[in-house]
Coordinates of C-alpha atoms and ligand atoms in Angstrom, one line a residue:
M23 CA -8.6 2.2 -7.0
Q24 CA -9.9 2.8 -10.5
Q25 CA -13.4 3.2 -9.1
A26 CA -12.3 5.8 -6.5
G27 CA -10.3 7.5 -9.2
R28 CA -13.4 7.9 -11.4
H29 CA -14.7 10.1 -8.6
G30 CA -11.3 11.9 -8.4
Y31 CA -10.2 10.2 -5.2
E32 CA -7.1 8.2 -4.1
A33 CA -7.6 4.9 -2.5
F34 CA -5.5 2.7 -0.1
V35 CA -5.3 -1.1 -0.2
L36 CA -3.4 -3.1 2.5
W37 CA -1.6 -6.3 1.7
G38 CA -1.1 -9.2 4.1
G39 CA 1.3 -12.0 3.6
R40 CA 4.0 -14.3 5.0
F41 CA 7.5 -15.6 4.4
A42 CA 7.7 -18.4 1.9
G43 CA 10.1 -21.1 0.9
D44 CA 13.6 -20.4 2.3
G45 CA 12.4 -17.3 4.1
R46 CA 14.0 -15.0 1.5
R47 CA 10.7 -14.6 -0.3
F48 CA 7.7 -12.8 1.1
E49 CA 4.3 -13.7 -0.4
F50 CA 1.4 -11.3 -0.2
I51 CA -1.7 -13.5 -0.2
S52 CA -4.5 -11.1 0.7
A53 CA -5.4 -7.6 -0.3
Y54 CA -7.8 -5.7 2.1
F55 CA -9.6 -2.6 1.2
P56 CA -10.1 -0.9 4.6
E57 CA -13.0 1.4 5.4
Q58 CA -11.6 4.8 4.4
T59 CA -12.5 8.4 4.0
T60 CA -11.1 10.4 1.0
S61 CA -11.2 14.1 0.8
R62 CA -9.7 16.9 -1.2
G63 CA -7.8 19.4 1.0
E64 CA -5.5 22.3 0.4
E65 CA -2.5 20.0 0.2
G66 CA -4.2 17.8 -2.4
L67 CA -6.0 14.5 -1.9
L68 CA -6.1 12.8 1.5
V69 CA -7.1 9.3 2.5
T70 CA -7.9 8.7 6.2
V71 CA -8.3 5.3 7.8
E72 CA -9.6 5.3 11.4
G73 CA -7.8 3.3 14.1
E74 CA -10.8 1.0 14.5
A75 CA -10.8 0.2 10.7
L76 CA -7.0 -0.5 10.8
F77 CA -7.5 -2.8 13.8
R78 CA -10.1 -4.8 11.8
V79 CA -7.5 -5.2 9.0
N80 CA -4.8 -6.4 11.4
R81 CA -7.2 -8.8 13.1
A82 CA -8.4 -10.3 9.7
F83 CA -4.8 -10.8 8.6
Y84 CA -3.8 -12.2 12.0
R85 CA -6.6 -14.8 12.0
R86 CA -5.2 -16.1 8.7
G87 CA -1.6 -16.2 9.9
L88 CA -0.7 -13.2 7.8
T89 CA 1.1 -10.0 8.6
L90 CA 0.2 -6.5 7.3
A91 CA 3.5 -5.8 5.5
G92 CA 2.4 -3.9 2.4
Q93 CA 0.3 -0.8 1.5
V94 CA -0.5 0.3 -2.0
H95 CA -2.3 3.6 -2.8
S96 CA -3.2 5.5 -5.9
H97 CA -2.2 8.9 -7.1
P98 CA -4.0 11.1 -9.7
T99 CA -0.9 11.3 -11.9
D100 CA 2.7 10.6 -10.9
A101 CA 3.6 7.7 -8.6
Y102 CA 5.9 8.8 -5.8
H103 CA 5.9 9.0 -2.0
S104 CA 4.8 12.4 -0.9
D105 CA 5.8 14.0 2.5
T106 CA 2.4 13.0 3.8
D107 CA 2.9 9.4 2.6
D108 CA 6.3 9.3 4.4
A109 CA 4.9 10.7 7.6
Y110 CA 1.5 8.9 7.9
P111 CA 1.7 5.3 6.6
L112 CA -0.9 2.7 7.4
M113 CA 1.7 0.0 7.2
T114 CA 4.2 0.6 10.0
L115 CA 6.3 -2.6 9.9
I116 CA 10.0 -2.0 9.4
G117 CA 11.0 -3.7 6.2
G118 CA 7.4 -3.5 4.9
L119 CA 6.7 -2.2 1.4
S120 CA 4.7 0.8 0.1
G121 CA 3.6 1.0 -3.5
V122 CA 2.2 4.0 -5.3
V123 CA 0.1 3.5 -8.4
P124 CA -0.1 6.3 -11.0
D125 CA -3.1 7.6 -12.8
F126 CA -5.6 6.2 -10.2
G127 CA -4.7 2.7 -11.2
D128 CA -5.5 3.1 -14.8
G129 CA -4.1 0.1 -16.7
G130 CA -4.0 -2.1 -13.7
R131 CA -1.2 -4.6 -13.0
A132 CA 0.0 -4.3 -16.6
R133 CA 1.6 -1.1 -15.6
L134 CA 3.4 -2.6 -12.5
H135 CA 6.7 -1.3 -13.9
E136 CA 5.4 2.2 -13.5
W137 CA 4.4 1.8 -9.8
A138 CA 6.8 3.4 -7.3
W139 CA 8.0 1.2 -4.5
Y140 CA 9.5 2.0 -1.1
R141 CA 10.6 0.1 1.9
L142 CA 10.1 1.4 5.5
V143 CA 13.6 1.5 7.0
G144 CA 12.9 3.6 10.1
R145 CA 10.3 5.7 11.7
G146 CA 8.9 7.9 8.9
E147 CA 11.9 6.9 6.8
W148 CA 11.5 5.3 3.4
A149 CA 14.0 4.0 0.9
S150 CA 13.6 3.2 -2.7
L151 CA 13.9 -0.5 -3.4
G152 CA 17.3 -1.9 -4.3
E153 CA 18.3 -4.5 -6.8
E154 CA 17.7 -7.2 -4.2
T155 CA 14.0 -6.8 -4.3
R156 CA 11.8 -7.9 -7.1
I157 CA 8.0 -7.6 -7.1
T158 CA 6.0 -9.9 -9.3
F159 CA 2.3 -10.9 -9.6
R160 CA 1.4 -14.6 -9.9
Ligands
LIG224 ZN1 0.4 9.4 -1.8

């Protein structure tokens, strides 16, 4: 993300994982950087992942017993879900998470508290995370 950001582009990473322990915890185990095209349009920056590339991500996760349940992408400045983010997610699993990283990922994981997180609750419908959800890196 930082690398793409140095060229002025956003980037998408997809996360695969599985339920752990008592089933109340979901562990993301693998991050996949799908083949993507980034461009600058009238509406701002746009990242496109073709269907075939998305298929390869799903197949790679499936082979490892993982589910594509998270997407994380970078923004040039503020972290929030834009209308485009709402309408065209790569991760389409109800209950799955979407994270937005500010400043093209500058500062890395240390700025996790500044990332914006949403949960897919319906088709094109995202909700901010409630108190019941905590995101941590190990
Ligand atoms: Zn976005």
